[in-house]
PDB file of C-alpha atoms and ligand atoms in Angstrom:
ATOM      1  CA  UNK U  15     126.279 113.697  68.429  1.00  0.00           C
ATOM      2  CA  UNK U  16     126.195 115.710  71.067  1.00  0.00           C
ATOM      3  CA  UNK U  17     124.641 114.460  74.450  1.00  0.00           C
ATOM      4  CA  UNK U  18     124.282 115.513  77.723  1.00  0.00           C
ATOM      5  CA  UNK U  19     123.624 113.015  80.792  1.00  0.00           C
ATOM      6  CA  UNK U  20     121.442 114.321  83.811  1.00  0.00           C
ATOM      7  CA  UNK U  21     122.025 111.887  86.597  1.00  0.00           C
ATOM      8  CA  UNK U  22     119.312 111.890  89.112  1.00  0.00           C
ATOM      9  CA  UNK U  23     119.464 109.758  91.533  1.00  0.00           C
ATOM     10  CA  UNK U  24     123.103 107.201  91.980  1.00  0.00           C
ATOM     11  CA  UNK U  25     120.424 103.778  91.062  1.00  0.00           C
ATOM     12  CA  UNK U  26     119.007 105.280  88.200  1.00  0.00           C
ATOM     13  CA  UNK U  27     120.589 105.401  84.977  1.00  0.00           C
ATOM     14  CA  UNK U  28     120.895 109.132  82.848  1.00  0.00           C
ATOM     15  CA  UNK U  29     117.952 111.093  81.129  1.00  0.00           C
ATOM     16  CA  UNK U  30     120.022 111.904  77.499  1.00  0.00           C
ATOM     17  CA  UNK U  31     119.659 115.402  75.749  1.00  0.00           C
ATOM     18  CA  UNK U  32     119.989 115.310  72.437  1.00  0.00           C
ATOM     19  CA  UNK U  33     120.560 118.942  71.021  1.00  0.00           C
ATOM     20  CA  UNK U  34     119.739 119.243  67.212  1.00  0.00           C
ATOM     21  CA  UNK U  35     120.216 122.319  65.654  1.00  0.00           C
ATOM     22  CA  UNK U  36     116.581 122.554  64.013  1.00  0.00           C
ATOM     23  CA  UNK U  37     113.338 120.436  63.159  1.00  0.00           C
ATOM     24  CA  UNK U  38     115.462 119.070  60.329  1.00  0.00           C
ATOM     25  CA  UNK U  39     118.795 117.817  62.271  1.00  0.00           C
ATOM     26  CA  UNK U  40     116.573 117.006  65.457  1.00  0.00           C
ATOM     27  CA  UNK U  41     114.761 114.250  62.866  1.00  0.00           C
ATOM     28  CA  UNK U  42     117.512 112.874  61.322  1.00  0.00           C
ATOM     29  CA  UNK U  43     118.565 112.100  64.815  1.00  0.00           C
ATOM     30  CA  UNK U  44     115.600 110.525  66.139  1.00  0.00           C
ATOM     31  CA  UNK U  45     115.120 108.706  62.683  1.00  0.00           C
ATOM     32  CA  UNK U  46     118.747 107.148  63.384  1.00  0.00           C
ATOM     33  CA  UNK U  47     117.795 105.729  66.719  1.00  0.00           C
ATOM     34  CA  UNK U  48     114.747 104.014  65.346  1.00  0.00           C
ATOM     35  CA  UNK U  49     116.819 103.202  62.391  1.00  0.00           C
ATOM     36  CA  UNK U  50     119.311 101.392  64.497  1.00  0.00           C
ATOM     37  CA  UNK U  51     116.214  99.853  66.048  1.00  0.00           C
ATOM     38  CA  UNK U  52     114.989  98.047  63.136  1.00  0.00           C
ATOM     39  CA  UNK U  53     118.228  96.804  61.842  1.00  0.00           C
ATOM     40  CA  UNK U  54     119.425  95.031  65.266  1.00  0.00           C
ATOM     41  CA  UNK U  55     115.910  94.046  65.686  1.00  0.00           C
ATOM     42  CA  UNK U  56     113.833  93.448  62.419  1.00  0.00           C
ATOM     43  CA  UNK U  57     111.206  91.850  64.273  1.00  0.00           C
ATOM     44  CA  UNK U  58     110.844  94.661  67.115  1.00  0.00           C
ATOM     45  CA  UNK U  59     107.511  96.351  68.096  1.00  0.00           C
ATOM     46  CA  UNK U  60     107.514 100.142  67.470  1.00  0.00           C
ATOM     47  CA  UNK U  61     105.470 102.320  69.724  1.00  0.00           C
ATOM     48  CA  UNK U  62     105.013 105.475  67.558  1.00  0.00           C
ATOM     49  CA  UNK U  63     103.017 108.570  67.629  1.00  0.00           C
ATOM     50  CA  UNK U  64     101.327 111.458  65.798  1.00  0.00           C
ATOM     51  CA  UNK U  65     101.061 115.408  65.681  1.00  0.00           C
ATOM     52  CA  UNK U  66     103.775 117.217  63.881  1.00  0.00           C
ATOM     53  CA  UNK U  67     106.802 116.902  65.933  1.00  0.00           C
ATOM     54  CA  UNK U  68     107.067 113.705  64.626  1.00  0.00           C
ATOM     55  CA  UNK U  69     106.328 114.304  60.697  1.00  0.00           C
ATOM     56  CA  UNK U  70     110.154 114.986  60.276  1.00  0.00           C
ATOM     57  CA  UNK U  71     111.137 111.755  61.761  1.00  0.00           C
ATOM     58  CA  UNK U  72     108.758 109.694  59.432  1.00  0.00           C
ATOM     59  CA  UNK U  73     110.051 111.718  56.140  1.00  0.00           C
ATOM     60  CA  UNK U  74     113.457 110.562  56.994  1.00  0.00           C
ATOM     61  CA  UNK U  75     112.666 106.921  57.659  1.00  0.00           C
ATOM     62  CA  UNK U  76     110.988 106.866  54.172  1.00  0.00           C
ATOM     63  CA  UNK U  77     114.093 108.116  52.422  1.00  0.00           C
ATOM     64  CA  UNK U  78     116.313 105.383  53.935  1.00  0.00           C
ATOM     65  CA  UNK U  79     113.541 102.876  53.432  1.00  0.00           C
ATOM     66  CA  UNK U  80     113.555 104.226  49.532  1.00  0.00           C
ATOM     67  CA  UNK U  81     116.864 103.635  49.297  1.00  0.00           C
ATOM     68  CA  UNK U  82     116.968 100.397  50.365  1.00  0.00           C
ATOM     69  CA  UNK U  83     118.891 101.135  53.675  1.00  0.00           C
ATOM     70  CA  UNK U  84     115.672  99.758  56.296  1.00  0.00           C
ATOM     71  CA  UNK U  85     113.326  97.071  55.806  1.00  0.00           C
ATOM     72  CA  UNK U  86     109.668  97.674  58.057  1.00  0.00           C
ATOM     73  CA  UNK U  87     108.681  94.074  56.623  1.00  0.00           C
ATOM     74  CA  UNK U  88     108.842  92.408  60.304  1.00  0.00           C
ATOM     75  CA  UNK U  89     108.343  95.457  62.465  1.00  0.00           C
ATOM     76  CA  UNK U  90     104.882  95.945  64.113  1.00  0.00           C
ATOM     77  CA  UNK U  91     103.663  98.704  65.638  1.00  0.00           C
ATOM     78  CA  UNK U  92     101.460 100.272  68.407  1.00  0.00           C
ATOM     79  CA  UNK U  93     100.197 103.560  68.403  1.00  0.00           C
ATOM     80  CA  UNK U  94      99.656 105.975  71.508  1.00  0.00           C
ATOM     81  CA  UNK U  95      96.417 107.463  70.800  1.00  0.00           C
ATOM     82  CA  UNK U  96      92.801 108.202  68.692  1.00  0.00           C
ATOM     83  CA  UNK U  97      90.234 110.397  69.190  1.00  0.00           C
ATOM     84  CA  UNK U  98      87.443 108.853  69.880  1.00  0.00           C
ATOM     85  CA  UNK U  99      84.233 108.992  67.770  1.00  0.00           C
ATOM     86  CA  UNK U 100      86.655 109.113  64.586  1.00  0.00           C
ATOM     87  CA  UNK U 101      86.622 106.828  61.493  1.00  0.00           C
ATOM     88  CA  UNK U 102      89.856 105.821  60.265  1.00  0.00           C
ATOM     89  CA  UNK U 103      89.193 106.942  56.981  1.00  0.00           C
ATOM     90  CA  UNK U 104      88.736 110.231  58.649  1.00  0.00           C
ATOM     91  CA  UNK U 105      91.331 112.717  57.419  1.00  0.00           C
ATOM     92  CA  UNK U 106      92.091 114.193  61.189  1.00  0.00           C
ATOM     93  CA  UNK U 107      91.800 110.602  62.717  1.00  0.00           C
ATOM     94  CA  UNK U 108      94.987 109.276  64.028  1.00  0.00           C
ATOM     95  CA  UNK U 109      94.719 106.153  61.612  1.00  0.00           C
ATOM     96  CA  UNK U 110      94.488 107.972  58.812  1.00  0.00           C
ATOM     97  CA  UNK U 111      97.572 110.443  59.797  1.00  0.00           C
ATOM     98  CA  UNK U 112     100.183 107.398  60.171  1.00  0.00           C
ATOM     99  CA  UNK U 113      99.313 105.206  56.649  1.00  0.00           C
ATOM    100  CA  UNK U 114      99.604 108.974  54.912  1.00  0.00           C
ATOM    101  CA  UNK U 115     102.596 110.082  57.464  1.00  0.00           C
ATOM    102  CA  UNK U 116     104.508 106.479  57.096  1.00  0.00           C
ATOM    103  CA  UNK U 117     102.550 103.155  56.631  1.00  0.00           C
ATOM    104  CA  UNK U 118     101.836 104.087  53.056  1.00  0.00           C
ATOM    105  CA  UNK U 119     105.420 105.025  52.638  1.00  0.00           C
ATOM    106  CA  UNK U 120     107.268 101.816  53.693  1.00  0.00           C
ATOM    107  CA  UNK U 121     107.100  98.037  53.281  1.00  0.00           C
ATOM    108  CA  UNK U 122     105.514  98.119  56.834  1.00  0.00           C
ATOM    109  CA  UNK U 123     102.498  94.988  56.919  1.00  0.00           C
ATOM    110  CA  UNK U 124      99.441  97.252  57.994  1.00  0.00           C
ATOM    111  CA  UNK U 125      97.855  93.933  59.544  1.00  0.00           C
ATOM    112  CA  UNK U 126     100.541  94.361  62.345  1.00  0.00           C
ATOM    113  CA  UNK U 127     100.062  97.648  62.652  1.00  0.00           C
ATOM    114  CA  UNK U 128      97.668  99.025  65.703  1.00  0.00           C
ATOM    115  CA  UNK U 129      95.920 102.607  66.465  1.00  0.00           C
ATOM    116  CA  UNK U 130      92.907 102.446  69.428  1.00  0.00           C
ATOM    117  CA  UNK U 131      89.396 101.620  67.797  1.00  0.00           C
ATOM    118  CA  UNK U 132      88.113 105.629  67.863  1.00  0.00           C
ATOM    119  CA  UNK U 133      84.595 104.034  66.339  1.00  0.00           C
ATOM    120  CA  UNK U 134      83.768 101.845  69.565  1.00  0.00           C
ATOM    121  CA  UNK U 135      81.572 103.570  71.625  1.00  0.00           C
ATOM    122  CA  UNK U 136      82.143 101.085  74.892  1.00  0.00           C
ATOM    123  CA  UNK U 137      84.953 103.392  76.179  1.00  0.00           C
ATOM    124  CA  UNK U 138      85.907 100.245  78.509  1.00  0.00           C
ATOM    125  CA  UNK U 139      86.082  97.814  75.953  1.00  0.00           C
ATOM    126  CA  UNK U 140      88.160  99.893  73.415  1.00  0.00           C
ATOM    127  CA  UNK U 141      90.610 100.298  75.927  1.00  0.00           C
ATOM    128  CA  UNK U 142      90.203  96.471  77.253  1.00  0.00           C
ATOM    129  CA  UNK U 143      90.727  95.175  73.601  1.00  0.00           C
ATOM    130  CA  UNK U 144      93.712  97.480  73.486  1.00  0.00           C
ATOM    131  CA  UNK U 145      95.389  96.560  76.655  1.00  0.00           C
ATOM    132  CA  UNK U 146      94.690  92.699  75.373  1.00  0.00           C
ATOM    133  CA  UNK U 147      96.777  94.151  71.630  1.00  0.00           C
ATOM    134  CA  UNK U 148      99.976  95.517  73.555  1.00  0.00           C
ATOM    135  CA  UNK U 149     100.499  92.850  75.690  1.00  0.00           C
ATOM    136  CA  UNK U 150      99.979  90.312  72.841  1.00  0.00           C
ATOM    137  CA  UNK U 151     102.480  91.757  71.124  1.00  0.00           C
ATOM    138  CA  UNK U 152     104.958  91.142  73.644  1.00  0.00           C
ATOM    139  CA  UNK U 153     105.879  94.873  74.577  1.00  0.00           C
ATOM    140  CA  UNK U 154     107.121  97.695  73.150  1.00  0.00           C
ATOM    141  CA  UNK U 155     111.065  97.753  72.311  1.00  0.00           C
ATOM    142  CA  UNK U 156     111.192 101.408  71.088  1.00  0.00           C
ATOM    143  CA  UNK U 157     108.533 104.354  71.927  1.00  0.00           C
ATOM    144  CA  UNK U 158     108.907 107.359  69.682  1.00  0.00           C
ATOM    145  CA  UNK U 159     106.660 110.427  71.827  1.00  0.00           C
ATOM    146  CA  UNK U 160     106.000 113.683  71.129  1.00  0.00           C
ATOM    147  CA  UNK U 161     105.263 116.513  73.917  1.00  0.00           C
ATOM    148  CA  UNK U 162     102.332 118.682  74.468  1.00  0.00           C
ATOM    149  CA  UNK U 163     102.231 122.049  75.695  1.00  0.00           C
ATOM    150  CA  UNK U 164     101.129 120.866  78.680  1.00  0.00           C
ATOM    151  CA  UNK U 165     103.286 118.056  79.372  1.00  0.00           C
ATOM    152  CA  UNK U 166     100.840 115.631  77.997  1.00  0.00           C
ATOM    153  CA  UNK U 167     102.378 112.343  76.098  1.00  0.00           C
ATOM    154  CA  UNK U 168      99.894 110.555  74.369  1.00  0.00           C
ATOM    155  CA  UNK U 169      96.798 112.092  75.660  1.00  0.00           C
ATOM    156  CA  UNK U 170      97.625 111.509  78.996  1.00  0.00           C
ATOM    157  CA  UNK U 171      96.680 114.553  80.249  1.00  0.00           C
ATOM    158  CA  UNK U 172      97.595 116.747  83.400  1.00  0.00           C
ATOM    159  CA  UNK U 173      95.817 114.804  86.567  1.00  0.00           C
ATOM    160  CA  UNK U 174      95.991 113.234  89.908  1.00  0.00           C
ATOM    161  CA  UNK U 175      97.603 110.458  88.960  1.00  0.00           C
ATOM    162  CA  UNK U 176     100.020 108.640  86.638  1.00  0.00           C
ATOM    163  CA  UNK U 177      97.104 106.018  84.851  1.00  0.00           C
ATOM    164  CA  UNK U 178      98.327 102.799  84.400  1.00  0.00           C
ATOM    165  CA  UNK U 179      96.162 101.374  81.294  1.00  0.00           C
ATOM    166  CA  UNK U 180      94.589 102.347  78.169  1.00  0.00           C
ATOM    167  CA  UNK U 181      91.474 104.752  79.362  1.00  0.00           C
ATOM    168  CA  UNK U 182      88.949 107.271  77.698  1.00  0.00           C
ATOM    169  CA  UNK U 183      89.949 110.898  78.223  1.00  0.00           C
ATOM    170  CA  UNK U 184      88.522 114.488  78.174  1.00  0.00           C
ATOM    171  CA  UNK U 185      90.664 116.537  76.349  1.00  0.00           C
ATOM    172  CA  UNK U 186      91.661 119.516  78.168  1.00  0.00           C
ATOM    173  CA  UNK U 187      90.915 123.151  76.640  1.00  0.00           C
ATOM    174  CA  UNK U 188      94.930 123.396  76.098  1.00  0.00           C
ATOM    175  CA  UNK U 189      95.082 120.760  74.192  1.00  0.00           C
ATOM    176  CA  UNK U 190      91.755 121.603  71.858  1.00  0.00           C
ATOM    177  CA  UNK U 191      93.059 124.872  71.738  1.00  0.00           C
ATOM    178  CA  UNK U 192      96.735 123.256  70.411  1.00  0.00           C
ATOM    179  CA  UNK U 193      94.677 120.512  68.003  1.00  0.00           C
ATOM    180  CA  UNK U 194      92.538 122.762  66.587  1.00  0.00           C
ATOM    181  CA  UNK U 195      94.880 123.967  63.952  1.00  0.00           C
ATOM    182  CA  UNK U 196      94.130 120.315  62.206  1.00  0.00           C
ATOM    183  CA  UNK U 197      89.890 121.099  62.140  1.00  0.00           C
ATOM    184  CA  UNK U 198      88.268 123.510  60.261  1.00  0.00           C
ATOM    185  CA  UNK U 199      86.984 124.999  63.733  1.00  0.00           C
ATOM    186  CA  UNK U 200      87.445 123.933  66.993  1.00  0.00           C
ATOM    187  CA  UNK U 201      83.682 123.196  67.330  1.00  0.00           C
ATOM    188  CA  UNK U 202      84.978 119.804  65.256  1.00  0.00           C
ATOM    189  CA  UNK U 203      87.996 118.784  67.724  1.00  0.00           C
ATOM    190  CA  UNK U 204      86.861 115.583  69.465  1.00  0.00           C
ATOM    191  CA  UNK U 205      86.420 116.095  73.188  1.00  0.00           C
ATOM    192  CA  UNK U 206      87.583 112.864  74.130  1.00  0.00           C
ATOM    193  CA  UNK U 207      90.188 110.233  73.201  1.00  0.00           C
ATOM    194  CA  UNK U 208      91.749 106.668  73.695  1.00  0.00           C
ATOM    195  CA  UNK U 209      95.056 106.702  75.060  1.00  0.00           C
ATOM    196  CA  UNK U 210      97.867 103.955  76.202  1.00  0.00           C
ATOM    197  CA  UNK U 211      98.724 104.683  80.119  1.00  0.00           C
ATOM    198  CA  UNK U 212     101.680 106.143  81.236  1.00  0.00           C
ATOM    199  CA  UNK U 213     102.198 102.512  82.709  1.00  0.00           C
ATOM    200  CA  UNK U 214     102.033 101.116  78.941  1.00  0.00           C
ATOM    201  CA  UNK U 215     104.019 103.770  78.278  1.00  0.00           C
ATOM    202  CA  UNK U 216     107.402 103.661  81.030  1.00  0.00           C
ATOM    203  CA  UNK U 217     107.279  99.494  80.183  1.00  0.00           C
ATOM    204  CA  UNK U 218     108.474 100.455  76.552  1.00  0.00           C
ATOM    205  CA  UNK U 219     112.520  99.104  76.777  1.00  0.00           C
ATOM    206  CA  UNK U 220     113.454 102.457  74.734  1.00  0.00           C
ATOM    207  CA  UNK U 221     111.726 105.912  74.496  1.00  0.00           C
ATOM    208  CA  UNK U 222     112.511 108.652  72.565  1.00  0.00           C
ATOM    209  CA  UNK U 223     111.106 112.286  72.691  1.00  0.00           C
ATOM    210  CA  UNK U 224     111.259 114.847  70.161  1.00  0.00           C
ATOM    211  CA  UNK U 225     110.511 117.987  70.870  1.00  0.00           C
ATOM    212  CA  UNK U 226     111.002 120.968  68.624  1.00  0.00           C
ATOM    213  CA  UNK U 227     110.531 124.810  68.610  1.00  0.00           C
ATOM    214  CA  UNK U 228     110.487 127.715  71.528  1.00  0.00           C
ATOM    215  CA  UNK U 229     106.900 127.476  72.199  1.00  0.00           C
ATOM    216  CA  UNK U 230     108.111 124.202  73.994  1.00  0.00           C
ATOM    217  CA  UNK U 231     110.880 124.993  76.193  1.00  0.00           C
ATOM    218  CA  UNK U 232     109.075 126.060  79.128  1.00  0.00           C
ATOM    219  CA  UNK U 233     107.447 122.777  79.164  1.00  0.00           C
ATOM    220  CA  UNK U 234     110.676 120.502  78.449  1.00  0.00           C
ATOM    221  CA  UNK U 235     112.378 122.320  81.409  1.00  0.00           C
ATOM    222  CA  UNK U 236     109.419 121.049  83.821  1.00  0.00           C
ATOM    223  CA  UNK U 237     109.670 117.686  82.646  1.00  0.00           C
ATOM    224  CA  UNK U 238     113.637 117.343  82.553  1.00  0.00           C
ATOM    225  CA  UNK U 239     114.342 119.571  85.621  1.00  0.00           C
ATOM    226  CA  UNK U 240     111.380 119.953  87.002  1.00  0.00           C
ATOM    227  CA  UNK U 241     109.455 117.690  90.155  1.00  0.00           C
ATOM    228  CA  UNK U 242     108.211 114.234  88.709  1.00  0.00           C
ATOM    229  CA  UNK U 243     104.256 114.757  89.158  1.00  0.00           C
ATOM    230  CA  UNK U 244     101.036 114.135  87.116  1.00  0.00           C
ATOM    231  CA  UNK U 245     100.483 117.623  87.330  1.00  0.00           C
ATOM    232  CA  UNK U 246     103.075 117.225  84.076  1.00  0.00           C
ATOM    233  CA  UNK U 247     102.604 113.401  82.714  1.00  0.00           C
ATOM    234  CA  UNK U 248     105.615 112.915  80.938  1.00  0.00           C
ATOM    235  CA  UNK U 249     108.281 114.161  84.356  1.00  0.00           C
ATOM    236  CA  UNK U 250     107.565 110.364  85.063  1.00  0.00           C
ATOM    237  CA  UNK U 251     110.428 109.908  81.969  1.00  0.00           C
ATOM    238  CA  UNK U 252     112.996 111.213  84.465  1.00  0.00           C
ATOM    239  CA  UNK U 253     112.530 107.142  86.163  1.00  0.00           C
ATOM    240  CA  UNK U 254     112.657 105.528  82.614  1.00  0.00           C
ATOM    241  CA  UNK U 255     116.077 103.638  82.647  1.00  0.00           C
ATOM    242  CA  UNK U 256     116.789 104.145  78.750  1.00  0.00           C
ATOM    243  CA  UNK U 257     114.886 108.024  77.532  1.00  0.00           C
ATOM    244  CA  UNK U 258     116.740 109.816  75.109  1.00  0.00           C
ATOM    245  CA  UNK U 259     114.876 113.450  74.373  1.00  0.00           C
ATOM    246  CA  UNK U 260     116.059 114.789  70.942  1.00  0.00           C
ATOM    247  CA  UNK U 261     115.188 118.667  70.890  1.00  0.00           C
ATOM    248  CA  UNK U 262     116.342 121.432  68.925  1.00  0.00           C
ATOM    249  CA  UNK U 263     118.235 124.411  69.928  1.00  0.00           C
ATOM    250  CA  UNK U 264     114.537 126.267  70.543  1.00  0.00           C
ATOM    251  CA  UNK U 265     113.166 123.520  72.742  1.00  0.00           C
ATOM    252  CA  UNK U 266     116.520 123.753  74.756  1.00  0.00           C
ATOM    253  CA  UNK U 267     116.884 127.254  74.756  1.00  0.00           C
ATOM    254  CA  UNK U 268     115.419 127.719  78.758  1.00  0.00           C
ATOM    255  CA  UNK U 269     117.343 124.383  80.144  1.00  0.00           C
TER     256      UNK U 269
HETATM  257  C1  GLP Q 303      98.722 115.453  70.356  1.00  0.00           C
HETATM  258  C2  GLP Q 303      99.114 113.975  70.435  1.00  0.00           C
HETATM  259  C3  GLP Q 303     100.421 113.787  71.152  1.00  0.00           C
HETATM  260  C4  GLP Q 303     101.439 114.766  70.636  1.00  0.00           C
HETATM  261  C5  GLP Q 303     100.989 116.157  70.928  1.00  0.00           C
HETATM  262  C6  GLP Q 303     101.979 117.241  70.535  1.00  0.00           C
HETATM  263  O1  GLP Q 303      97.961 115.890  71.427  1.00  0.00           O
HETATM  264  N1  GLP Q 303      98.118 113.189  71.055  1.00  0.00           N
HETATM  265  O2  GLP Q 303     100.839 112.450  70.993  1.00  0.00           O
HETATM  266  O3  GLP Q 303     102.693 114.514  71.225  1.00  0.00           O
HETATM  267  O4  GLP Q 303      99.780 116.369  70.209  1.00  0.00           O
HETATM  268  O5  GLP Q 303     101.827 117.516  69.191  1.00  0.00           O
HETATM  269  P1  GLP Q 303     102.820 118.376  68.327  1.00  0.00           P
HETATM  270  O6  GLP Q 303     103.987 117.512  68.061  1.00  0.00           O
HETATM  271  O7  GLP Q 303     102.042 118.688  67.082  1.00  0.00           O
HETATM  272  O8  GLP Q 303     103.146 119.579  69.116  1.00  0.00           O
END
């Protein structure tokens, strides 16, 4: 595998690049990390995510799970995000994209799986109760995250400041614009969502990123080489001890 450290400061250990060729190679990749994951750790907690970077990743876990090579029976997970105002049984609703995408796939107990509660209306208490679900579960030993055009991760959008918690947020006009390919009009992309902090987010013991395809290169340079602000959320991962990015060729092609 080819990997590249970038050292950034002499206390903090390296940000690694994982170059895949394509969308295919860059998911067999990530799908080996969590792989190795769930076999040392059969119990661990899985942060995972949606949106199609990811889809790849999940397709590959299900073949090894087929073929006997990875057992989900212990694992629990904890998802990033939900729009809010969604029912799970909503086919665009972040719920309903990971049992189609993966729980329905594996031998994964959907009881100890989690996604934020996009029906409750009490913004403070869907994000109270979901604070209360990650640290119950003891923290996060892997956190699979994809990357939005913006920088986003999650829905923690471009802001002021890094949040720490789960909190409501307005979607930003980038990001409707991006999501809208999954609605029949952009009219029907939710404005707001539920999202884990970035706080949740850096106390994950493992994090990997995939990112695939040109249209996200400019971005992946910003957050790899690029000043650590909230101006792009996910430039905090450059003070994660243990990120690995997996990106294809494309992604890399302006680092
Ligand atoms: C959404 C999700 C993010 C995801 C991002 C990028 O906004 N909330 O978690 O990383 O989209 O999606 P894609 O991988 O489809 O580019």
């Amino acid at each position: 595998m080819e990997t590249v450290s970038i050292w950034k400061r002499k206390e903090m250990k390296g940000m690694v690049i994982c170059r895949a060729k394509d969308y295919k190679e860059l998911s067999r990749k990530a799908a080996n990390i969590i792989s190795a994951q769930v076999i040392m750790k059969p119990d661990c907690v899985l942060g995972l995510a949606t949106g199609s970077s990811p889809v790849g990743t999940y397709e590959q876990l299900i073949e090894w799970y087929k073929k006997g090579d990875l057992d989900f029976s212990k694992v629990s997970s904890i998802n990033l995000d939900e729009y809010k105002g969604l029912d799970p049984e909503n086919d665009q609703s972040y719920r309903y994209f990971m049992n189609t995408n993966f729980f329905n796939h594996v031998n994964i107990d959907k009881a100890n799986t989690s996604v934020p509660n996009g029906l409750e209306p009490d913004a403070d208490k869907a994000c109270k109760d979901y604070d209360a679900i990650i640290e119950k579960s003891g923290g996060v030993d892997l956190q699979l995250l994809g990357l939005g055009h913006n920088g986003h991760i999650g829905f923690n959008e471009p802001c002021d400041i890094f949040p720490c918690g789960t909190h409501c947020v307005d979607l930003t006009p980038s990001t409707i614009e991006a999501n809208k390919r999954f609605f029949e009009s952009e009219a029907d992309v939710p404005r707001q969502a539920y999202t884990m902090g970035i706080g949740s987010i850096m106390k994950a013991k493992k994090i990997v990123v995939v990112v695939s395809g040109e249209d996200k290169a400019e971005i992946l340079k910003k957050v790899v080489c690029g000043p650590i602000t909230p101006e792009v959320p996910a430039s905090v991962l450059q003070l994660h001890p243990d990120v690995t990015i997996v990106a294809d060729e494309a992604a890399l092609s302006k680092m």
